[in-house]
Each structure stands twice: as structure tokens, then as C-alpha cells.
CSV table of C-alpha atoms and ligand atoms in Angstrom, one decimal:
chain,number,residue,atom,x,y,z
A,1,MET,CA,4.6,9.6,14.6
A,2,GLY,CA,1.1,10.2,13.5
A,3,CYS,CA,-1.0,12.9,11.8
A,4,ASN,CA,-3.1,15.8,13.1
A,5,ASP,CA,-5.4,16.1,10.1
A,6,PRO,CA,-8.9,15.8,11.5
A,7,ALA,CA,-9.9,13.4,8.8
A,8,PHE,CA,-7.5,10.8,10.0
A,9,THR,CA,-8.5,10.0,13.6
A,10,ASP,CA,-6.8,6.6,13.5
A,11,ALA,CA,-3.5,8.4,13.1
A,12,GLN,CA,-3.9,10.3,16.4
A,13,PRO,CA,-2.6,11.2,18.8
A,14,ILE,CA,0.9,12.1,17.6
A,15,HIS,CA,3.2,10.1,19.8
A,16,LYS,CA,6.9,9.3,20.2
A,17,VAL,CA,8.6,6.0,19.3
A,18,ARG,CA,12.2,4.9,19.5
A,19,LEU,CA,13.5,2.4,16.9
A,20,SER,CA,16.6,0.3,16.7
A,21,GLY,CA,18.6,0.7,13.5
A,22,PHE,CA,17.2,-1.0,10.4
A,23,TRP,CA,17.7,-1.2,6.7
A,24,LEU,CA,14.8,-0.5,4.3
A,25,ASP,CA,14.8,-1.3,0.5
A,26,LYS,CA,15.3,1.9,-1.4
A,27,THR,CA,12.4,1.0,-3.7
A,28,THR,CA,9.3,-1.1,-3.7
A,29,VAL,CA,9.7,-4.7,-4.9
A,30,THR,CA,9.5,-4.6,-8.7
A,31,ASN,CA,7.9,-7.1,-11.1
A,32,GLU,CA,11.4,-8.2,-12.1
A,33,GLN,CA,12.4,-9.0,-8.6
A,34,PHE,CA,9.1,-10.7,-7.9
A,35,ASP,CA,9.5,-12.7,-11.1
A,36,LYS,CA,12.8,-14.0,-9.8
A,37,PHE,CA,11.2,-15.1,-6.6
A,38,VAL,CA,8.4,-16.9,-8.4
A,39,LYS,CA,10.8,-18.6,-10.8
A,40,GLU,CA,12.9,-19.9,-7.9
A,41,THR,CA,10.1,-21.0,-5.7
A,42,ASN,CA,7.1,-21.7,-8.0
A,43,TYR,CA,5.1,-19.5,-5.6
A,44,ILE,CA,1.5,-19.0,-6.5
A,45,THR,CA,0.0,-15.7,-5.2
A,46,VAL,CA,-3.4,-15.5,-3.5
A,47,ALA,CA,-4.9,-13.8,-6.6
A,48,GLU,CA,-3.9,-16.7,-8.8
A,49,ARG,CA,-5.6,-19.3,-6.5
A,50,THR,CA,-9.2,-20.4,-7.0
A,51,PRO,CA,-11.1,-19.4,-3.8
A,52,GLN,CA,-12.4,-22.4,-1.9
A,53,GLN,CA,-16.1,-22.9,-1.0
A,54,LYS,CA,-15.1,-23.7,2.6
A,55,ASP,CA,-13.6,-20.2,2.9
A,56,PHE,CA,-16.6,-18.5,1.3
A,57,PRO,CA,-19.6,-20.6,2.4
A,58,ASN,CA,-22.1,-18.0,1.2
A,59,ALA,CA,-20.6,-17.6,-2.3
A,60,LYS,CA,-22.1,-19.1,-5.4
A,61,THR,CA,-19.8,-21.6,-7.0
A,62,GLU,CA,-19.7,-19.7,-10.2
A,63,ASN,CA,-18.3,-16.7,-8.3
A,64,LEU,CA,-15.4,-18.7,-6.9
A,65,VAL,CA,-12.9,-17.6,-9.5
A,66,ALA,CA,-9.3,-16.5,-9.2
A,67,GLY,CA,-8.9,-12.8,-9.6
A,68,SER,CA,-8.2,-9.4,-8.0
A,69,LEU,CA,-9.5,-5.9,-7.7
A,70,VAL,CA,-8.8,-3.6,-10.6
A,71,PHE,CA,-9.5,0.2,-10.8
A,72,LYS,CA,-11.7,1.2,-13.7
A,73,ALA,CA,-12.3,4.9,-14.1
A,74,PRO,CA,-16.1,5.6,-14.6
A,75,GLU,CA,-16.9,7.5,-17.8
A,76,HIS,CA,-18.7,10.2,-15.9
A,77,PRO,CA,-18.3,11.8,-12.4
A,78,VAL,CA,-19.9,9.6,-9.7
A,79,PRO,CA,-20.7,10.2,-6.1
A,80,LEU,CA,-17.8,9.2,-3.9
A,81,GLY,CA,-19.8,7.1,-1.4
A,82,ASN,CA,-19.7,3.8,-3.3
A,83,HIS,CA,-16.3,2.5,-4.2
A,84,TYR,CA,-17.8,-0.3,-6.3
A,85,GLN,CA,-18.3,2.4,-8.9
A,86,TRP,CA,-14.6,2.3,-9.7
A,87,TRP,CA,-13.4,-1.1,-8.2
A,88,GLN,CA,-14.1,-4.3,-10.1
A,89,TYR,CA,-13.2,-7.9,-9.2
A,90,VAL,CA,-11.6,-9.0,-12.4
A,91,GLN,CA,-11.2,-12.7,-13.1
A,92,GLY,CA,-7.6,-13.5,-14.1
A,93,ALA,CA,-6.2,-10.2,-12.8
A,94,ASN,CA,-3.0,-10.9,-10.9
A,95,TRP,CA,0.6,-9.6,-10.7
A,96,ARG,CA,1.4,-10.9,-14.2
A,97,HIS,CA,-1.9,-9.5,-15.6
A,98,PRO,CA,-2.6,-6.3,-13.7
A,99,GLU,CA,-5.7,-5.2,-15.7
A,100,GLY,CA,-6.9,-8.8,-16.4
A,101,PRO,CA,-6.0,-11.7,-18.7
A,102,ASP,CA,-5.4,-9.5,-21.8
A,103,SER,CA,-2.8,-7.3,-20.0
A,104,ASN,CA,0.8,-8.1,-19.2
A,105,ILE,CA,3.9,-6.6,-17.4
A,106,LYS,CA,6.3,-6.9,-20.3
A,107,ASP,CA,6.9,-3.2,-20.4
A,108,ARG,CA,6.5,-2.8,-16.6
A,109,MET,CA,9.3,-5.0,-15.2
A,110,ASN,CA,10.7,-2.0,-13.4
A,111,HIS,CA,7.3,-1.0,-11.9
A,112,PRO,CA,6.2,-2.1,-8.5
A,113,VAL,CA,4.6,-5.6,-8.3
A,114,VAL,CA,0.9,-5.2,-7.5
A,115,HIS,CA,-2.0,-7.6,-6.8
A,116,VAL,CA,0.1,-9.1,-3.9
A,117,ALA,CA,-1.7,-10.1,-0.7
A,118,TRP,CA,0.0,-9.6,2.6
A,119,GLN,CA,0.8,-13.3,2.8
A,120,ASP,CA,2.4,-13.1,-0.6
A,121,THR,CA,4.7,-10.3,0.5
A,122,ALA,CA,5.6,-12.1,3.7
A,123,ALA,CA,6.6,-15.2,1.6
A,124,TYR,CA,8.8,-13.0,-0.6
A,125,ALA,CA,10.4,-11.3,2.4
A,126,LYS,CA,11.2,-14.7,3.9
A,127,TRP,CA,12.7,-15.9,0.6
A,128,ALA,CA,14.8,-12.7,0.4
A,129,HIS,CA,16.0,-13.2,4.0
A,130,LYS,CA,14.3,-9.9,4.9
A,131,ARG,CA,11.0,-9.0,6.5
A,132,LEU,CA,8.2,-6.5,6.1
A,133,PRO,CA,8.8,-3.2,7.9
A,134,THR,CA,6.8,-2.3,11.0
A,135,GLU,CA,4.4,0.6,10.6
A,136,ALA,CA,6.6,2.7,12.9
A,137,GLU,CA,9.7,1.8,10.8
A,138,PHE,CA,7.8,2.8,7.6
A,139,GLU,CA,6.8,6.2,8.9
A,140,TYR,CA,10.2,6.9,10.4
A,141,ALA,CA,11.8,6.0,7.0
A,142,ALA,CA,9.1,7.9,5.0
A,143,ARG,CA,9.8,11.1,7.0
A,144,GLY,CA,13.4,11.0,5.7
A,145,GLY,CA,14.9,12.8,8.7
A,146,LEU,CA,12.4,15.7,8.6
A,147,ASN,CA,10.5,16.4,11.8
A,148,GLN,CA,6.7,16.9,11.9
A,149,LYS,CA,6.3,17.7,8.2
A,150,THR,CA,3.1,17.1,6.3
A,151,PHE,CA,4.7,15.1,3.4
A,152,SER,CA,7.7,12.9,3.1
A,153,TRP,CA,9.5,15.8,1.4
A,154,GLY,CA,8.3,18.8,3.4
A,155,ASP,CA,5.2,20.9,3.9
A,156,GLN,CA,4.2,21.8,0.4
A,157,LEU,CA,2.4,19.4,-1.8
A,158,LYS,CA,4.0,20.6,-5.0
A,159,PRO,CA,7.3,22.5,-4.2
A,160,ASN,CA,8.6,24.6,-7.2
A,161,ASP,CA,5.6,23.4,-9.1
A,162,LYS,CA,7.0,19.9,-9.3
A,163,TRP,CA,5.1,16.7,-8.3
A,164,GLN,CA,7.1,14.7,-5.7
A,165,ALA,CA,5.0,11.5,-5.9
A,166,ASN,CA,2.7,9.6,-8.2
A,167,ILE,CA,-0.8,10.5,-7.0
A,168,TRP,CA,-4.0,11.5,-8.7
A,169,GLN,CA,-4.6,14.9,-10.4
A,170,GLY,CA,-8.0,15.9,-11.8
A,171,HIS,CA,-11.5,14.8,-10.8
A,172,PHE,CA,-11.6,11.5,-9.0
A,173,PRO,CA,-12.4,8.9,-10.1
A,174,SER,CA,-13.6,9.8,-13.6
A,175,HIS,CA,-10.9,12.1,-14.9
A,176,ASN,CA,-7.1,11.8,-14.3
A,177,THR,CA,-5.2,14.6,-15.9
A,178,GLN,CA,-1.9,12.7,-15.2
A,179,GLU,CA,-0.1,15.9,-14.5
A,180,ASP,CA,2.6,13.9,-12.7
A,181,GLY,CA,3.1,11.8,-15.8
A,182,TYR,CA,1.3,8.6,-14.8
A,183,PHE,CA,-2.2,7.3,-14.8
A,184,SER,CA,-1.3,4.0,-13.1
A,185,THR,CA,1.9,2.8,-11.6
A,186,SER,CA,5.2,4.6,-12.4
A,187,PRO,CA,8.6,2.9,-12.8
A,188,ILE,CA,10.4,2.8,-9.5
A,189,GLY,CA,12.5,5.9,-8.8
A,190,SER,CA,10.5,8.2,-11.2
A,191,PHE,CA,10.2,10.9,-8.4
A,192,PRO,CA,12.9,12.4,-6.2
A,193,ALA,CA,14.2,10.3,-3.2
A,194,ASN,CA,13.5,11.5,0.3
A,195,GLY,CA,16.1,12.6,2.8
A,196,PHE,CA,17.1,9.0,3.5
A,197,GLY,CA,17.5,8.2,-0.2
A,198,LEU,CA,14.3,6.2,-0.3
A,199,TYR,CA,12.0,6.3,-3.4
A,200,ASP,CA,8.2,6.3,-3.6
A,201,MET,CA,7.6,6.3,0.2
A,202,THR,CA,4.5,8.3,-0.8
A,203,GLY,CA,2.2,7.5,-3.7
A,204,ASN,CA,2.6,5.0,-6.6
A,205,VAL,CA,1.5,1.9,-4.6
A,206,TRP,CA,0.3,1.3,-1.0
A,207,GLN,CA,2.8,-0.8,0.9
A,208,TRP,CA,2.1,-3.6,3.3
A,209,CYS,CA,3.5,-3.3,6.8
A,210,SER,CA,3.9,-6.2,9.3
A,211,ASP,CA,1.5,-4.8,11.9
A,212,TRP,CA,-2.2,-5.7,12.5
A,213,TYR,CA,-4.4,-2.6,12.0
A,214,ARG,CA,-6.4,-1.2,14.9
A,215,ALA,CA,-8.0,2.2,14.5
A,216,ASP,CA,-7.4,2.9,18.2
A,217,TYR,CA,-3.8,1.6,18.5
A,218,TYR,CA,-2.1,5.0,18.7
A,219,LYS,CA,-4.4,6.0,21.6
A,220,THR,CA,-2.7,3.2,23.6
A,221,LEU,CA,0.7,4.7,22.9
A,222,ARG,CA,0.0,8.3,24.1
A,223,ASN,CA,2.1,10.1,26.6
A,224,ARG,CA,5.1,7.8,26.5
A,225,ILE,CA,7.9,6.7,24.3
A,226,THR,CA,7.3,3.3,22.8
A,227,VAL,CA,10.4,1.3,21.8
A,228,ASN,CA,10.2,-0.7,18.6
A,229,PRO,CA,6.4,-0.9,18.5
A,230,GLN,CA,5.2,-4.1,16.6
A,231,GLY,CA,1.6,-3.1,16.3
A,232,PRO,CA,-1.4,-4.4,18.3
A,233,ASP,CA,-2.0,-8.1,19.1
A,234,ASP,CA,-5.2,-8.2,17.0
A,235,SER,CA,-7.1,-6.1,14.5
A,236,PHE,CA,-10.1,-3.9,14.7
A,237,ASP,CA,-11.5,-1.6,12.1
A,238,PRO,CA,-14.7,0.0,13.3
A,239,LYS,CA,-15.7,0.5,9.6
A,240,GLU,CA,-15.6,-3.3,9.1
A,241,PRO,CA,-15.6,-4.8,12.5
A,242,ARG,CA,-15.6,-8.5,11.4
A,243,VAL,CA,-12.6,-8.1,9.0
A,244,ALA,CA,-9.1,-8.5,10.3
A,245,LYS,CA,-6.7,-6.2,8.6
A,246,ARG,CA,-3.0,-5.4,8.3
A,247,VAL,CA,-1.5,-1.9,8.0
A,248,GLN,CA,-0.7,-0.4,4.6
A,249,ARG,CA,1.3,2.9,4.2
A,250,GLY,CA,2.2,5.5,1.7
A,251,GLY,CA,-1.0,6.0,-0.4
A,252,SER,CA,-1.1,5.2,-4.1
A,253,PHE,CA,-1.5,6.6,-7.6
A,254,LEU,CA,-5.2,6.8,-6.8
A,255,CYS,CA,-4.9,9.1,-3.9
A,256,SER,CA,-6.5,12.5,-4.5
A,257,ASP,CA,-7.3,15.5,-2.4
A,258,GLN,CA,-11.0,14.7,-3.1
A,259,TYR,CA,-10.8,11.1,-1.9
A,260,CYS,CA,-8.3,9.3,0.3
A,261,ALA,CA,-5.6,12.0,0.5
A,262,ARG,CA,-3.5,9.5,2.4
A,263,TYR,CA,-0.3,10.8,0.8
A,264,LEU,CA,0.2,12.7,4.1
A,265,VAL,CA,3.2,11.1,5.6
A,266,GLY,CA,1.5,10.3,8.9
A,267,ALA,CA,-1.7,8.9,7.5
A,268,ARG,CA,-2.5,5.2,7.7
A,269,GLY,CA,-4.1,2.6,5.5
A,270,LYS,CA,-5.3,-0.9,5.9
A,271,GLY,CA,-6.3,-4.0,4.0
A,272,GLU,CA,-7.4,-7.6,4.5
A,273,PRO,CA,-4.3,-9.8,4.4
A,274,ASP,CA,-5.9,-12.1,1.8
A,275,SER,CA,-6.9,-9.2,-0.5
A,276,SER,CA,-5.0,-7.8,-3.4
A,277,SER,CA,-5.5,-5.0,-5.8
A,278,CYS,CA,-3.8,-3.0,-8.6
A,279,HIS,CA,-2.5,-0.3,-6.3
A,280,VAL,CA,-1.0,-2.2,-3.4
A,281,GLY,CA,2.6,-3.5,-3.3
A,282,PHE,CA,5.4,-3.6,-0.7
A,283,ARG,CA,9.1,-3.2,0.1
A,284,CYS,CA,11.2,-5.1,2.6
A,285,ALA,CA,13.2,-4.3,5.7
A,286,GLN,CA,16.2,-5.9,7.5
A,287,ASP,CA,17.6,-5.7,11.0
A,288,LYS,CA,20.7,-3.6,11.0
A,289,ASN,CA,23.0,-6.1,12.7
A,290,LEU,CA,22.5,-8.6,9.8
B,1,CA,CA1,-0.4,10.0,-11.3
């Protein structure tokens, strides 16, 4: 488990884990599946709730509006140091309206649900009598039975000149050539399954895992075999020390070799549990003895 790419120090060292058997959804949870959950439970996602002043004491009242982060491609190339050049908090953006109030999911019912916060995905998993996968389970599953490969399908990014996942081609973030066929999310199962028959373990949308994120967690697991690791007890991201985060895996349609590149099977991602955006979704796991 892990990744030797020098850019991803939080995914090092490579270490061994041993896992009990488990089931993992073949695909990410779709809009259609999430719609069923919401219809049965009247669940309201975090992005649909108006933020409360007590939770954001320094925010101006007029800024306390329900919404979510939406990717907007700048018209011209921009320096990659400031992600606010392509991320916008859009009022009214949520899982039903991925680009904002004027957008809808009518033609995207078989796409992954997005704009779901970690706690939304945990609520769905509980309703489905499932759970989120651990980070170790996700990586084991993503590797599809291959050992120490760069990607979830092998060592070549584009074997036989065919894209194996929905990522970004072209100049990030201003020009997406959509060589793989998709600017944004793709319908589930649009790319080949991996060795375990799982779809979109790489690309399309980031997927929440159950673990807290610590950049130094793998260093605590070196030189031994850890059985069923559940993640650290708390979170620490040196890049944002005061923000607790959960692990995300897989990368998304926004991952490019110029930025992010976290479509490597051992690479890690992270996000605030209350945050949501247009390129983060999830899938569920189940214990094998159920
Ligand atoms: Ca794409």
C-alpha cells in the first residue's frame, strides 16, 4: 500500500496491510440511487442547508448561503498556485443542481452523485446497511489484484492508446480536450473495470473513505503488517493544520499530469467532512460475513 512518487510524501512509506474479506460496490453511488435514499428518508445534504452563524462566527450574514464548490474553467491559462481561479462557491449548487440552480441531473441519473459531504455519505451508507470503505480497503480494491502497479489497471497511463479512466486531458484548468470523452462526470461504468470487476476506482469522482486523514499516518505503519487499519485517531494536514479532514481516494475528472495527478493508485486525497464539491462522490463497502 502506498506510492513512491516523490510528489506524494503522505503516501509513503510503502507498507503492508492485511485485510479481512469485504464487499465493495462495483460502482460509485449514482444520482438515481441517492434520489431513492432521499425520497425514503427526506434527508437534506449539507450543501442544501443554510450555514449557521454559530458555526461561522466570522462570516458576514449575507455570505451564509447554502451552496457548494463548482469548477469553472478560466477562459485563459492561469498560474496553478491559486485554486480560487477555478473553484467557485455557488449558491444553490448541490447534488440536484451540480452547476447551480439552473442545472439539473435529469440526464445524469446514472452519473455519480456529487456535492455530497462526508456526513451525507455516512448517512446514505447507514440507510443502505453498508458502510464507507477504509482507505486500506479502497486501495486494495483499486489495485484489482495487481501488485505494485502505478495505476489500477497496470503501469501504462494509456495502454493501447485507450484511456482507462475519466481524468483531464489538455491544459489545466483552462482547456480540457476531453480526449477521454468527458469534460465533467461520466456515467458509471464508462471505462473498463479493474481486475476485481470494479468500475471507476480511478478518476471520475474522488471517493470518501471512513478514515481520518493524517499526512504522517503511513510512517506509523512502517516495517510491520497492519491488520485491518482503520486510520489514525485524529486528523492532521500540515497544509491546513486547523482543519480536520477525512480521506478521499481515486482522483477525479479534474486530475491532470500538470496538477494533482492523483490518479496514481497509491496516491491519497483529503477533504473537510462538511465540505462538498462537483467532483467528490463515494461508494459503499460491506463486511463479508453479512
Ligand atoms: Ca475527462
